[in-house]
Amino acid sequence: RMLPGQFPNGQVPTLTMDLPARQLGGYTGCNALRGTLTAEGDHLRLSPATATRRACAASAVENAFLNALGRAT
């Protein structure tokens, strides 16, 4: 479970998806992210393309979040 106290600014990771525009956005707990998504049948592919690159204390959580997005189907 993620708690606001785990992150320097108190914000937990978020993900927003705009299916008609095939866009995703969010916050990794440290950096903003943008990318694309593709929905085919019962599969969803998330492709985070860019993220700001601020250094932060929550980098392990950020890396896990980005890795999970890359594996999502």
Coordinates of N, CA and C in Angstrom, one line a residue, residues 21-44:
A21 N -8.4 9.2 -27.2 CA -7.2 9.9 -27.7 C -6.0 9.0 -27.7
R22 N -6.1 7.8 -27.1 CA -5.0 6.8 -26.9 C -3.8 7.5 -26.2
Q23 N -4.1 8.2 -25.1 CA -3.1 8.9 -24.4 C -3.1 8.5 -22.9
L24 N -2.0 8.5 -22.2 CA -2.0 8.3 -20.8 C -1.1 9.4 -20.2
G25 N -1.4 9.6 -18.9 CA -0.6 10.6 -18.2 C -0.6 10.2 -16.7
G26 N 0.2 10.8 -16.0 CA 0.2 10.5 -14.6 C 1.4 11.1 -13.8
Y27 N 1.5 10.6 -12.6 CA 2.6 11.0 -11.7 C 3.2 9.8 -11.1
T28 N 4.5 9.7 -11.1 CA 5.2 8.5 -10.6 C 5.5 8.5 -9.1
G29 N 5.1 9.6 -8.4 CA 5.5 9.8 -7.0 C 6.6 10.8 -6.9
C30 N 7.2 11.1 -8.1 CA 8.3 12.0 -8.2 C 8.3 12.8 -9.5
N31 N 8.0 12.2 -10.6 CA 8.0 12.8 -11.9 C 6.7 12.6 -12.6
A32 N 6.4 13.6 -13.5 CA 5.2 13.5 -14.4 C 5.5 12.6 -15.5
L33 N 4.5 11.9 -16.0 CA 4.7 11.0 -17.1 C 3.7 11.2 -18.2
R34 N 4.0 10.9 -19.4 CA 3.1 10.9 -20.6 C 3.4 9.7 -21.4
G35 N 2.4 9.3 -22.2 CA 2.7 8.2 -23.1 C 1.4 7.9 -23.9
T36 N 1.4 6.7 -24.5 CA 0.3 6.2 -25.3 C -0.2 4.9 -24.8
L37 N -1.4 4.6 -25.3 CA -2.0 3.3 -24.9 C -2.7 2.8 -26.1
T38 N -2.8 1.4 -26.2 CA -3.5 0.8 -27.2 C -4.4 -0.3 -26.6
A39 N -5.7 -0.3 -27.0 CA -6.6 -1.3 -26.6 C -7.0 -2.2 -27.7
E40 N -6.8 -3.5 -27.6 CA -7.2 -4.5 -28.6 C -7.9 -5.6 -27.9
G41 N -9.1 -5.8 -28.2 CA -9.9 -6.9 -27.5 C -9.9 -6.7 -26.0
D42 N -9.4 -7.7 -25.3 CA -9.3 -7.6 -23.8 C -7.9 -7.2 -23.3
H43 N -7.1 -6.7 -24.2 CA -5.7 -6.4 -23.9 C -5.5 -4.9 -24.0
L44 N -4.7 -4.4 -23.0 CA -4.4 -2.9 -23.0 C -2.9 -2.8 -22.9

